[in-house]
Amino acid sequence: MEFWGVEVKSGESLKVYPGDDTIVHLSMACLGEVNKDKGGEPVLLYVKFDDQKLVLGTLSSDKFPQISYDLIFEKEFELSHNWKHGSVFFNGYRAEAQVGSYPVEHYFT
C-alpha cells in the first residue's frame, strides 16, 4: 500500500489509471489555498468513468473545505471540478487488488 495524491487545477481534469492488478482508494478531497475574496461559492467535484459523469460532492471554503470518501477504483477514471479560483487536491492510497475483489461496476450498480 502506498500514499496516493493528485492536484486538479482550475479548468482542468485529470485521468487516473490505477495500473494492472492495482486499485486506487479515494479517501479525501480538499480545496487548495482560498483567497478570502474569491472563495465563497460552492465547488462541485466530479468523477467520470466509462461514459458516466457523476457528482462526488460539494465543497465550500466557508463551511466544508474538505470531504471524506471511501471509494475504490480498479480502472481508469477522471477527476474534475468547477472551481475557477484554485486547485482541488484528492488523496488516498494505491494498493494491490485483492483476489476475488469486486469490479468497479459492483459499487455503482
Tab-separated table of N, CA and C in Angstrom:
chain	number	residue	atom	x	y	z
A	1	MET	N	0.862	-1.164	0.000
A	1	MET	CA	0.000	0.000	0.000
A	1	MET	C	0.907	1.224	0.000
A	2	GLU	N	0.499	2.247	-0.769
A	2	GLU	CA	1.267	3.478	-0.811
A	2	GLU	C	0.340	4.672	-0.900
A	3	PHE	N	0.790	5.784	-0.348
A	3	PHE	CA	0.027	7.026	-0.407
A	3	PHE	C	-0.168	7.427	-1.861
A	4	TRP	N	-1.316	8.009	-2.147
A	4	TRP	CA	-1.629	8.499	-3.488
A	4	TRP	C	-2.278	9.857	-3.341
A	5	GLY	N	-1.842	10.826	-4.129
A	5	GLY	CA	-2.446	12.150	-4.095
A	5	GLY	C	-2.226	12.875	-5.406
A	6	VAL	N	-3.213	13.680	-5.808
A	6	VAL	CA	-3.123	14.443	-7.054
A	6	VAL	C	-3.718	15.828	-6.848
A	7	GLU	N	-3.263	16.756	-7.672
A	7	GLU	CA	-3.809	18.108	-7.721
A	7	GLU	C	-4.550	18.259	-9.037
A	8	VAL	N	-5.798	18.725	-8.970
A	8	VAL	CA	-6.559	19.020	-10.182
A	8	VAL	C	-6.710	20.534	-10.227
A	9	LYS	N	-6.042	21.141	-11.205
A	9	LYS	CA	-6.021	22.598	-11.313
A	9	LYS	C	-7.322	23.128	-11.905
A	10	SER	N	-7.553	24.401	-11.685
A	10	SER	CA	-8.745	25.076	-12.185
A	10	SER	C	-8.845	24.940	-13.702
A	11	GLY	N	-10.028	24.552	-14.187
A	11	GLY	CA	-10.274	24.428	-15.616
A	11	GLY	C	-9.701	23.180	-16.257
A	12	GLU	N	-9.128	22.286	-15.466
A	12	GLU	CA	-8.530	21.066	-15.996
A	12	GLU	C	-9.208	19.841	-15.390
A	13	SER	N	-8.965	18.705	-16.016
A	13	SER	CA	-9.378	17.428	-15.445
A	13	SER	C	-8.136	16.544	-15.419
A	14	LEU	N	-8.203	15.450	-14.697
A	14	LEU	CA	-7.048	14.566	-14.565
A	14	LEU	C	-7.498	13.122	-14.687
A	15	LYS	N	-6.938	12.413	-15.676
A	15	LYS	CA	-7.219	10.989	-15.824
A	15	LYS	C	-6.264	10.212	-14.937
A	16	VAL	N	-6.817	9.215	-14.260
A	16	VAL	CA	-6.037	8.374	-13.361
A	16	VAL	C	-6.199	6.932	-13.803
A	17	TYR	N	-5.085	6.242	-14.002
A	17	TYR	CA	-5.112	4.817	-14.323
A	17	TYR	C	-4.455	4.074	-13.167
A	18	PRO	N	-5.214	3.279	-12.423
A	18	PRO	CA	-4.653	2.597	-11.260
A	18	PRO	C	-3.489	1.655	-11.597
A	19	GLY	N	-3.519	1.029	-12.758
A	19	GLY	CA	-2.495	0.058	-13.117
A	19	GLY	C	-3.061	-1.345	-13.060
A	20	ASP	N	-2.331	-2.266	-13.649
A	20	ASP	CA	-2.769	-3.662	-13.655
A	20	ASP	C	-2.734	-4.232	-12.245
A	21	ASP	N	-3.785	-4.931	-11.880
A	21	ASP	CA	-3.898	-5.576	-10.562
A	21	ASP	C	-3.689	-4.599	-9.408
A	22	THR	N	-4.095	-3.342	-9.620
A	22	THR	CA	-3.941	-2.299	-8.607
A	22	THR	C	-5.249	-1.538	-8.461
A	23	ILE	N	-5.510	-1.064	-7.266
A	23	ILE	CA	-6.675	-0.213	-7.010
A	23	ILE	C	-6.210	1.148	-6.520
A	24	VAL	N	-7.047	2.146	-6.721
A	24	VAL	CA	-6.865	3.447	-6.084
A	24	VAL	C	-8.041	3.630	-5.143
A	25	HIS	N	-7.730	3.863	-3.885
A	25	HIS	CA	-8.747	4.121	-2.872
A	25	HIS	C	-8.778	5.621	-2.645
A	26	LEU	N	-9.876	6.264	-3.029
A	26	LEU	CA	-10.038	7.707	-2.855
A	26	LEU	C	-10.577	7.957	-1.451
A	27	SER	N	-9.801	8.680	-0.636
A	27	SER	CA	-10.151	8.889	0.770
A	27	SER	C	-10.630	10.292	1.091
A	28	MET	N	-10.097	11.307	0.364
A	28	MET	CA	-10.425	12.672	0.728
A	28	MET	C	-10.205	13.615	-0.446
A	29	ALA	N	-10.955	14.719	-0.450
A	29	ALA	CA	-10.736	15.826	-1.374
A	29	ALA	C	-10.800	17.110	-0.550
A	30	CYS	N	-9.959	18.077	-0.921
A	30	CYS	CA	-9.980	19.356	-0.206
A	30	CYS	C	-9.599	20.494	-1.139
A	31	LEU	N	-10.045	21.683	-0.784
A	31	LEU	CA	-9.717	22.874	-1.550
A	31	LEU	C	-8.273	23.264	-1.296
A	32	GLY	N	-7.630	23.839	-2.322
A	32	GLY	CA	-6.307	24.413	-2.151
A	32	GLY	C	-6.424	25.742	-1.440
A	33	GLU	N	-5.423	26.588	-1.607
A	33	GLU	CA	-5.453	27.899	-0.950
A	33	GLU	C	-6.678	28.687	-1.381
A	34	VAL	N	-7.329	29.282	-0.398
A	34	VAL	CA	-8.552	30.034	-0.658
A	34	VAL	C	-8.302	31.507	-0.379
A	35	ASN	N	-8.539	32.329	-1.380
A	35	ASN	CA	-8.477	33.772	-1.223
A	35	ASN	C	-9.805	34.205	-0.608
A	36	LYS	N	-9.770	34.929	0.475
A	36	LYS	CA	-10.996	35.337	1.172
A	36	LYS	C	-11.988	36.053	0.251
A	37	ASP	N	-11.470	36.762	-0.747
A	37	ASP	CA	-12.344	37.495	-1.663
A	37	ASP	C	-12.963	36.601	-2.730
A	38	LYS	N	-12.361	35.440	-2.974
A	38	LYS	CA	-12.795	34.593	-4.091
A	38	LYS	C	-12.961	33.148	-3.652
A	39	GLY	N	-13.771	32.879	-2.687
A	39	GLY	CA	-13.858	31.505	-2.272
A	39	GLY	C	-15.183	31.062	-1.717
A	40	GLY	N	-16.185	31.881	-1.754
A	40	GLY	CA	-17.434	31.555	-1.091
A	40	GLY	C	-18.385	30.666	-1.855
A	41	GLU	N	-18.193	30.520	-3.163
A	41	GLU	CA	-19.157	29.756	-3.958
A	41	GLU	C	-18.958	28.256	-3.774
A	42	PRO	N	-20.032	27.475	-3.975
A	42	PRO	CA	-19.907	26.016	-3.873
A	42	PRO	C	-19.044	25.471	-5.001
A	43	VAL	N	-18.246	24.449	-4.689
A	43	VAL	CA	-17.360	23.806	-5.656
A	43	VAL	C	-17.837	22.371	-5.841
A	44	LEU	N	-18.273	22.041	-7.052
A	44	LEU	CA	-18.729	20.687	-7.356
A	44	LEU	C	-17.546	19.829	-7.783
A	45	LEU	N	-17.473	18.614	-7.248
A	45	LEU	CA	-16.428	17.660	-7.599
A	45	LEU	C	-17.050	16.561	-8.451
A	46	TYR	N	-16.344	16.159	-9.505
A	46	TYR	CA	-16.870	15.171	-10.447
A	46	TYR	C	-15.906	14.007	-10.620
A	47	VAL	N	-16.473	12.848	-10.910
A	47	VAL	CA	-15.695	11.698	-11.362
A	47	VAL	C	-16.352	11.178	-12.631
A	48	LYS	N	-15.524	10.823	-13.592
A	48	LYS	CA	-16.028	10.262	-14.846
A	48	LYS	C	-15.342	8.918	-15.060
A	49	PHE	N	-16.140	7.895	-15.294
A	49	PHE	CA	-15.598	6.599	-15.689
A	49	PHE	C	-16.554	6.001	-16.697
A	50	ASP	N	-15.967	5.270	-17.656
A	50	ASP	CA	-16.724	4.815	-18.817
A	50	ASP	C	-17.373	6.059	-19.435
A	51	ASP	N	-18.670	6.056	-19.611
A	51	ASP	CA	-19.352	7.227	-20.175
A	51	ASP	C	-20.228	7.930	-19.148
A	52	GLN	N	-19.966	7.696	-17.872
A	52	GLN	CA	-20.761	8.310	-16.812
A	52	GLN	C	-19.965	9.410	-16.122
A	53	LYS	N	-20.607	10.558	-15.923
A	53	LYS	CA	-20.014	11.633	-15.135
A	53	LYS	C	-20.920	11.866	-13.938
A	54	LEU	N	-20.357	11.686	-12.739
A	54	LEU	CA	-21.133	11.786	-11.506
A	54	LEU	C	-20.568	12.867	-10.597
A	55	VAL	N	-21.429	13.470	-9.815
A	55	VAL	CA	-21.007	14.438	-8.807
A	55	VAL	C	-20.574	13.662	-7.566
A	56	LEU	N	-19.330	13.905	-7.126
A	56	LEU	CA	-18.808	13.257	-5.920
A	56	LEU	C	-19.201	14.001	-4.653
A	57	GLY	N	-19.453	15.294	-4.773
A	57	GLY	CA	-19.802	16.080	-3.604
A	57	GLY	C	-19.614	17.556	-3.885
A	58	THR	N	-19.867	18.364	-2.855
A	58	THR	CA	-19.751	19.812	-2.958
A	58	THR	C	-18.888	20.330	-1.815
A	59	LEU	N	-17.911	21.165	-2.153
A	59	LEU	CA	-17.062	21.795	-1.148
A	59	LEU	C	-17.400	23.281	-1.050
A	60	SER	N	-17.123	23.860	0.111
A	60	SER	CA	-17.318	25.283	0.341
A	60	SER	C	-16.200	25.753	1.263
A	61	SER	N	-15.517	26.821	0.901
A	61	SER	CA	-14.408	27.299	1.736
A	61	SER	C	-14.898	27.752	3.104
A	62	ASP	N	-16.131	28.222	3.177
A	62	ASP	CA	-16.680	28.712	4.446
A	62	ASP	C	-17.134	27.597	5.375
A	63	LYS	N	-17.745	26.552	4.806
A	63	LYS	CA	-18.376	25.529	5.640
A	63	LYS	C	-17.757	24.141	5.515
A	64	PHE	N	-17.406	23.731	4.303
A	64	PHE	CA	-16.926	22.367	4.061
A	64	PHE	C	-15.716	22.383	3.127
A	65	PRO	N	-14.520	22.724	3.632
A	65	PRO	CA	-13.353	22.795	2.757
A	65	PRO	C	-12.776	21.427	2.390
A	66	GLN	N	-13.270	20.371	3.029
A	66	GLN	CA	-12.809	19.031	2.687
A	66	GLN	C	-13.947	18.039	2.863
A	67	ILE	N	-13.790	16.895	2.193
A	67	ILE	CA	-14.802	15.856	2.252
A	67	ILE	C	-14.104	14.497	2.258
A	68	SER	N	-14.647	13.561	3.023
A	68	SER	CA	-14.075	12.210	3.109
A	68	SER	C	-14.831	11.258	2.206
A	69	TYR	N	-14.103	10.276	1.679
A	69	TYR	CA	-14.671	9.259	0.805
A	69	TYR	C	-14.190	7.881	1.224
A	70	ASP	N	-14.844	6.883	0.685
A	70	ASP	CA	-14.397	5.503	0.787
A	70	ASP	C	-14.718	4.844	-0.554
A	71	LEU	N	-14.031	5.312	-1.617
A	71	LEU	CA	-14.302	4.855	-2.970
A	71	LEU	C	-13.103	4.096	-3.514
A	72	ILE	N	-13.375	3.007	-4.218
A	72	ILE	CA	-12.315	2.172	-4.784
A	72	ILE	C	-12.490	2.110	-6.293
A	73	PHE	N	-11.386	2.362	-7.013
A	73	PHE	CA	-11.387	2.315	-8.469
A	73	PHE	C	-10.346	1.302	-8.942
A	74	GLU	N	-10.773	0.406	-9.839
A	74	GLU	CA	-9.868	-0.599	-10.397
A	74	GLU	C	-9.501	-0.310	-11.843
A	75	LYS	N	-10.176	0.666	-12.450
A	75	LYS	CA	-9.862	1.009	-13.834
A	75	LYS	C	-9.830	2.521	-13.976
A	76	GLU	N	-9.454	2.986	-15.165
A	76	GLU	CA	-9.261	4.411	-15.406
A	76	GLU	C	-10.488	5.235	-15.019
A	77	PHE	N	-10.230	6.388	-14.402
A	77	PHE	CA	-11.283	7.342	-14.072
A	77	PHE	C	-10.708	8.740	-14.230
A	78	GLU	N	-11.596	9.726	-14.251
A	78	GLU	CA	-11.172	11.109	-14.471
A	78	GLU	C	-11.785	12.006	-13.399
A	79	LEU	N	-10.964	12.826	-12.769
A	79	LEU	CA	-11.413	13.747	-11.728
A	79	LEU	C	-11.447	15.170	-12.273
A	80	SER	N	-12.446	15.938	-11.856
A	80	SER	CA	-12.542	17.344	-12.253
A	80	SER	C	-13.370	18.104	-11.226
A	81	HIS	N	-13.417	19.420	-11.401
A	81	HIS	CA	-14.205	20.282	-10.517
A	81	HIS	C	-14.546	21.561	-11.267
A	82	ASN	N	-15.410	22.377	-10.669
A	82	ASN	CA	-15.832	23.614	-11.339
A	82	ASN	C	-15.286	24.883	-10.677
A	83	TRP	N	-14.305	24.765	-9.792
A	83	TRP	CA	-13.785	25.926	-9.070
A	83	TRP	C	-12.881	26.748	-9.977
A	84	LYS	N	-13.179	28.005	-10.132
A	84	LYS	CA	-12.418	28.887	-11.026
A	84	LYS	C	-11.260	29.580	-10.317
A	85	HIS	N	-11.145	29.428	-9.000
A	85	HIS	CA	-10.174	30.202	-8.240
A	85	HIS	C	-9.044	29.392	-7.629
A	86	GLY	N	-8.904	28.126	-8.018
A	86	GLY	CA	-7.813	27.352	-7.435
A	86	GLY	C	-7.915	25.871	-7.722
A	87	SER	N	-7.051	25.129	-7.065
A	87	SER	CA	-6.947	23.687	-7.247
A	87	SER	C	-7.729	22.936	-6.183
A	88	VAL	N	-8.086	21.711	-6.530
A	88	VAL	CA	-8.651	20.773	-5.561
A	88	VAL	C	-7.681	19.611	-5.472
A	89	PHE	N	-7.409	19.164	-4.261
A	89	PHE	CA	-6.485	18.062	-4.026
A	89	PHE	C	-7.276	16.821	-3.609
A	90	PHE	N	-6.966	15.707	-4.263
A	90	PHE	CA	-7.588	14.415	-3.962
A	90	PHE	C	-6.488	13.510	-3.426
A	91	ASN	N	-6.791	12.737	-2.369
A	91	ASN	CA	-5.779	11.794	-1.892
A	91	ASN	C	-6.406	10.529	-1.348
A	92	GLY	N	-5.554	9.572	-1.131
A	92	GLY	CA	-5.948	8.257	-0.644
A	92	GLY	C	-4.749	7.347	-0.709
A	93	TYR	N	-4.945	6.134	-1.232
A	93	TYR	CA	-3.813	5.227	-1.367
A	93	TYR	C	-4.001	4.306	-2.557
A	94	ARG	N	-2.887	3.762	-3.004
A	94	ARG	CA	-2.844	2.788	-4.095
A	94	ARG	C	-2.399	1.466	-3.476
A	95	ALA	N	-3.065	0.369	-3.875
A	95	ALA	CA	-2.738	-0.942	-3.303
A	95	ALA	C	-2.973	-2.038	-4.339
A	96	GLU	N	-2.405	-3.190	-4.074
A	96	GLU	CA	-2.662	-4.346	-4.929
A	96	GLU	C	-4.117	-4.755	-4.782
A	97	ALA	N	-4.722	-5.103	-5.920
A	97	ALA	CA	-6.107	-5.588	-5.884
A	97	ALA	C	-6.122	-6.952	-5.205
A	98	GLN	N	-7.083	-7.183	-4.366
A	98	GLN	CA	-7.216	-8.461	-3.668
A	98	GLN	C	-7.866	-9.492	-4.581
A	99	VAL	N	-7.450	-10.727	-4.491
A	99	VAL	CA	-8.077	-11.799	-5.257
A	99	VAL	C	-9.527	-11.906	-4.829
A	100	GLY	N	-10.426	-11.904	-5.825
A	100	GLY	CA	-11.845	-12.007	-5.514
A	100	GLY	C	-12.495	-10.670	-5.209
A	101	SER	N	-11.763	-9.548	-5.383
A	101	SER	CA	-12.380	-8.246	-5.128
A	101	SER	C	-13.406	-7.952	-6.214
A	102	TYR	N	-14.301	-7.064	-5.908
A	102	TYR	CA	-15.381	-6.725	-6.833
A	102	TYR	C	-14.914	-5.705	-7.857
A	103	PRO	N	-15.363	-5.790	-9.090
A	103	PRO	CA	-15.046	-4.762	-10.073
A	103	PRO	C	-15.760	-3.454	-9.725
A	104	VAL	N	-15.275	-2.366	-10.287
A	104	VAL	CA	-15.838	-1.036	-10.020
A	104	VAL	C	-17.344	-1.009	-10.264
A	105	GLU	N	-17.799	-1.711	-11.306
A	105	GLU	CA	-19.227	-1.683	-11.632
A	105	GLU	C	-20.075	-2.161	-10.459
A	106	HIS	N	-19.533	-3.044	-9.625
A	106	HIS	CA	-20.287	-3.561	-8.485
A	106	HIS	C	-20.670	-2.432	-7.520
A	107	TYR	N	-19.781	-1.461	-7.347
A	107	TYR	CA	-20.022	-0.395	-6.387
A	107	TYR	C	-20.993	0.663	-6.883
A	108	PHE	N	-21.209	0.721	-8.189
A	108	PHE	CA	-22.037	1.776	-8.763
A	108	PHE	C	-23.253	1.258	-9.495
A	109	THR	N	-23.628	0.012	-9.312
A	109	THR	CA	-24.824	-0.509	-9.983
A	109	THR	C	-25.904	-0.760	-8.978
